[in-house]
PDB file of C-alpha atoms in Angstrom:
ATOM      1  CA  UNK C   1     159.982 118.184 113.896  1.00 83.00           C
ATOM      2  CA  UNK C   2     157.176 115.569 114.034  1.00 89.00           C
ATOM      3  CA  UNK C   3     153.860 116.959 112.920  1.00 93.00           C
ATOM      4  CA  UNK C   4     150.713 114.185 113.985  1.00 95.00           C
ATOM      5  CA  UNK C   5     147.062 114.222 112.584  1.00 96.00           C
ATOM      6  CA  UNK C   6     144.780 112.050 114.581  1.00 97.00           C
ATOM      7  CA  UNK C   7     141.305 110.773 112.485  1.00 97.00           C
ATOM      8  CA  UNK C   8     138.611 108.356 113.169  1.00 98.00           C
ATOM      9  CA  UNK C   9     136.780 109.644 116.396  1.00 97.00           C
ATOM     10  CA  UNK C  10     133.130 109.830 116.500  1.00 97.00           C
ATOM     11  CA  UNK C  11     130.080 108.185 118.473  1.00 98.00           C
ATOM     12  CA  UNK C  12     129.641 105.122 119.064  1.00 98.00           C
ATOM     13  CA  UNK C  13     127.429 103.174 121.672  1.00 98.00           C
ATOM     14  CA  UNK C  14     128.455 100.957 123.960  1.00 98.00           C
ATOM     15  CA  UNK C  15     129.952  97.617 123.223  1.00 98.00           C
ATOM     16  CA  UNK C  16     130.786  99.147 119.423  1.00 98.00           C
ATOM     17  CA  UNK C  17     134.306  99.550 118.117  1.00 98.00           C
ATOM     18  CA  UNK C  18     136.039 102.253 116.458  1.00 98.00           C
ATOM     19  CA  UNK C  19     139.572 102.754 114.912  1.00 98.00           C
ATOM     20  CA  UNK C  20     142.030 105.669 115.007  1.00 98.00           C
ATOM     21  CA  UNK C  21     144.076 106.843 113.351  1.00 98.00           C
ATOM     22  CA  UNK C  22     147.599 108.994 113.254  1.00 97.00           C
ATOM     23  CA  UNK C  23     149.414 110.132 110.733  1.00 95.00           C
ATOM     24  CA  UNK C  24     152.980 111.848 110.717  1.00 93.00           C
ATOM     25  CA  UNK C  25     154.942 113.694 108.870  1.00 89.00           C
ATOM     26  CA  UNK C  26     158.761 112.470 109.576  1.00 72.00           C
ATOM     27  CA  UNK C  27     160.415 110.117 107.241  1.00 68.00           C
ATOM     28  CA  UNK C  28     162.735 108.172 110.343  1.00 70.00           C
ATOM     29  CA  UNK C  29     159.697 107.882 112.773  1.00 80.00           C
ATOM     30  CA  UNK C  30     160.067 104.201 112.849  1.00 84.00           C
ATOM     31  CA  UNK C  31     162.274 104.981 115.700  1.00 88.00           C
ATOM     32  CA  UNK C  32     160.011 107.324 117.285  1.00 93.00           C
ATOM     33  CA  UNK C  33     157.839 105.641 120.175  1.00 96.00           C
ATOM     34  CA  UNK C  34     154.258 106.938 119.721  1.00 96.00           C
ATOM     35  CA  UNK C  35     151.273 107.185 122.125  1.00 97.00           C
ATOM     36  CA  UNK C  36     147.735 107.243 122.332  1.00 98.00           C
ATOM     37  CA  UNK C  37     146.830 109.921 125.207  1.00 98.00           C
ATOM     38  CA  UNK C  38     142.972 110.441 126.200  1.00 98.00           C
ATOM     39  CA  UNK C  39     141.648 113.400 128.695  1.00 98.00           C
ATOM     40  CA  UNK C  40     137.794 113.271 129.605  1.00 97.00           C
ATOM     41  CA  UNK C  41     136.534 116.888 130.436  1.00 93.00           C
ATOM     42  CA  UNK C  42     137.592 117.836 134.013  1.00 95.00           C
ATOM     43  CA  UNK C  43     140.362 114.741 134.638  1.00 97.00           C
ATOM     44  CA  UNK C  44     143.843 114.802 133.325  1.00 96.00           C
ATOM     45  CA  UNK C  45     145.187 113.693 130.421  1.00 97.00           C
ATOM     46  CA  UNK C  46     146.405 109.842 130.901  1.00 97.00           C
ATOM     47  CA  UNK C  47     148.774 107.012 128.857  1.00 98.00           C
ATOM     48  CA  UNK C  48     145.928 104.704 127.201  1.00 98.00           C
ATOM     49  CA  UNK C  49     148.397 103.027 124.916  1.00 98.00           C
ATOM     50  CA  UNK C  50     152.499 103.108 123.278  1.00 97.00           C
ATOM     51  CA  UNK C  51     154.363 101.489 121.342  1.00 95.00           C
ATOM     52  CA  UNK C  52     158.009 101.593 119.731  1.00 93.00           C
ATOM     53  CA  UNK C  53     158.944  98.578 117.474  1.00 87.00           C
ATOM     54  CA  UNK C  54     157.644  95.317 119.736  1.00 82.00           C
ATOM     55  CA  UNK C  55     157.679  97.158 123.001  1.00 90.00           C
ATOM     56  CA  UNK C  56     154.006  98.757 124.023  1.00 93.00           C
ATOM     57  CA  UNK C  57     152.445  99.309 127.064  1.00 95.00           C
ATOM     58  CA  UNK C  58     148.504  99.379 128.121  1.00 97.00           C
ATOM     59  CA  UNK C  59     146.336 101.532 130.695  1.00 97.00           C
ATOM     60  CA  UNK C  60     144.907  98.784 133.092  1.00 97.00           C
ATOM     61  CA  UNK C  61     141.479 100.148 132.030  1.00 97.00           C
ATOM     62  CA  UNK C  62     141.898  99.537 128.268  1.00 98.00           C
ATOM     63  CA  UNK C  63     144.243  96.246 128.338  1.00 97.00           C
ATOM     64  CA  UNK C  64     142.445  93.622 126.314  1.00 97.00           C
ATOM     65  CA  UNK C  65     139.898  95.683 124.671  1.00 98.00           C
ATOM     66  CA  UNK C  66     142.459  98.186 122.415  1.00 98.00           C
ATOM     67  CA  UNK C  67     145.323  97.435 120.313  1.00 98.00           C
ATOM     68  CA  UNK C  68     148.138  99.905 119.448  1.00 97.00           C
ATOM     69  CA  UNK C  69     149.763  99.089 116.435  1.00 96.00           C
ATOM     70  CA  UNK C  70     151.885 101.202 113.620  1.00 94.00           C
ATOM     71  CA  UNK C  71     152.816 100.860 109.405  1.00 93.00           C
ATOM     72  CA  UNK C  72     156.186 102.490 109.595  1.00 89.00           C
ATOM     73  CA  UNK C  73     156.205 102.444 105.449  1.00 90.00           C
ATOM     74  CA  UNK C  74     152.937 104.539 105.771  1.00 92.00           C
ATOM     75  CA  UNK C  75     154.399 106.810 109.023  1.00 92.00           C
ATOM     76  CA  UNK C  76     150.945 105.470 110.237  1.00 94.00           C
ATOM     77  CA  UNK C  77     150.011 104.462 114.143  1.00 96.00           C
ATOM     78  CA  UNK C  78     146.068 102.882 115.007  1.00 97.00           C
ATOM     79  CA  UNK C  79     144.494 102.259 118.131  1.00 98.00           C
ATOM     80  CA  UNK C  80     141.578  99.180 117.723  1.00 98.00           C
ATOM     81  CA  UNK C  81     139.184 100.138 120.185  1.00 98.00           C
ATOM     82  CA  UNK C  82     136.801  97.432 120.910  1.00 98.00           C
ATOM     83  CA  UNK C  83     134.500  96.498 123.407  1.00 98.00           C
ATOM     84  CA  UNK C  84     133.742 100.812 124.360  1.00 98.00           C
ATOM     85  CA  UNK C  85     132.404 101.990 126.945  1.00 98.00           C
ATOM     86  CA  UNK C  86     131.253 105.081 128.079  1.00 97.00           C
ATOM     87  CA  UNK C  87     133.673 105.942 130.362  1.00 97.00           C
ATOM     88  CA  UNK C  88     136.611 105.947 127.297  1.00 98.00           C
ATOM     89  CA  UNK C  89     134.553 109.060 126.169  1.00 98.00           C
ATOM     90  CA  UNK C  90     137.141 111.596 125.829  1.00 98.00           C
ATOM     91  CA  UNK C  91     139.729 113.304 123.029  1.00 98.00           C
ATOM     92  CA  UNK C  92     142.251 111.318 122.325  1.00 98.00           C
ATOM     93  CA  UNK C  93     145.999 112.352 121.183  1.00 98.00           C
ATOM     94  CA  UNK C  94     148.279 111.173 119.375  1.00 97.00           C
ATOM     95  CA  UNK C  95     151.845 111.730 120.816  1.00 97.00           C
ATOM     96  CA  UNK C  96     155.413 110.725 119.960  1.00 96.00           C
ATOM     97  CA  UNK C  97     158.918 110.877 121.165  1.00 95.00           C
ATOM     98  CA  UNK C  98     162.947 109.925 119.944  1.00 93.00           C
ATOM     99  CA  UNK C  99     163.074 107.975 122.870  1.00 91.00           C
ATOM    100  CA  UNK C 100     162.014 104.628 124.741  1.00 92.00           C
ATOM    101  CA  UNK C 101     158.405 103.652 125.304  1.00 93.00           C
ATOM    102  CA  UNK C 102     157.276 105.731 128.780  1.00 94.00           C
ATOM    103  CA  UNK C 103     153.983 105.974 130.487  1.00 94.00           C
ATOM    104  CA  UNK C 104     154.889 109.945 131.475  1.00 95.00           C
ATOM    105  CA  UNK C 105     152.984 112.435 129.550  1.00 96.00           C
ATOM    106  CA  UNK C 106     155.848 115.287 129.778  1.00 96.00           C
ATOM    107  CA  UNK C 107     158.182 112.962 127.801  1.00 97.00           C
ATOM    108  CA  UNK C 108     156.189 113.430 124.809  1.00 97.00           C
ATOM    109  CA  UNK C 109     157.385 116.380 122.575  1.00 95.00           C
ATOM    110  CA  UNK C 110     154.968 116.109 119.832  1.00 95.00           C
ATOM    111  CA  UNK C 111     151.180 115.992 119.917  1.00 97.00           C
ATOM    112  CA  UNK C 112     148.039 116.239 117.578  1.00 97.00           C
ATOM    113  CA  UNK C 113     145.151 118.455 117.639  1.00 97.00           C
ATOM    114  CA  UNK C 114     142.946 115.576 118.718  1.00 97.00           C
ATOM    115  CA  UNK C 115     140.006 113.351 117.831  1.00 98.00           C
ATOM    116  CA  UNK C 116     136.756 113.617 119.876  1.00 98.00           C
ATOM    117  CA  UNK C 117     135.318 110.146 120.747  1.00 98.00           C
ATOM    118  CA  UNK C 118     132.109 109.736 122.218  1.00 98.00           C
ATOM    119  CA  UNK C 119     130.368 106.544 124.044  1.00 98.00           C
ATOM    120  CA  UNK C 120     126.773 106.699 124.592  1.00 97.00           C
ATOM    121  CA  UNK C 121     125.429 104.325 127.092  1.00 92.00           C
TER     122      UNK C 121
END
């Protein structure tokens, strides 16, 4: 079992940055691949970022402007989100898997409650 608290949302305006963070509770997650998930009221909840050791992948819309990046000593994983806009207004999850780095929701077995961000324009 992989428990994950997500922290650091809040609002922002446009063009400001903001960091989150996730926290879990295993003691081997360095193997687990984590990702940062984000659903906007009314869409889906999409891939914005995951890593596992080197290996991460980016959503086209966030590529350049966020960085995924993890502390395996701490069990800690942060997304830098620069450059916002208000179209990355959404929750955003934390997620993780014992597996390879995917972009496929459903292959993550472990989520977070959540951390509301909010872009004003």
């Amino acid at each position: 079992q992989v428990q994950l608290v997500e922290s650091g949302g809040g609002l922002v305006q446009t063009g400001d940055s903001l960091r989150l963070s996730c926290a879990a509770s295993r003691r081997t997650f360095s193997n687990y691949t984590v990702g940062w998930f984000r659903q906007a009221p009314g869409k889906e909840r999409e891939l914005v970022a995951t890593i596992r050791w080197s290996a991460s992948i980016y959503a086209d819309s966030v590529a350049g402007r966020f960085t995924i990046s993890r502390d395996n000593a701490k069990n800690m994983v942060y997304l830098q989100m620069n450059s916002l806009k208000p179209e990355d207004t959404a929750v955003y999850y934390c997620a993780a898997r014992d597996g390879v780095v995917t972009r496929r929701r459903t292959d993550y077995g472990y989520w977070g409650q959540g951390t509301q961000v909010t872009v004003s324009s």
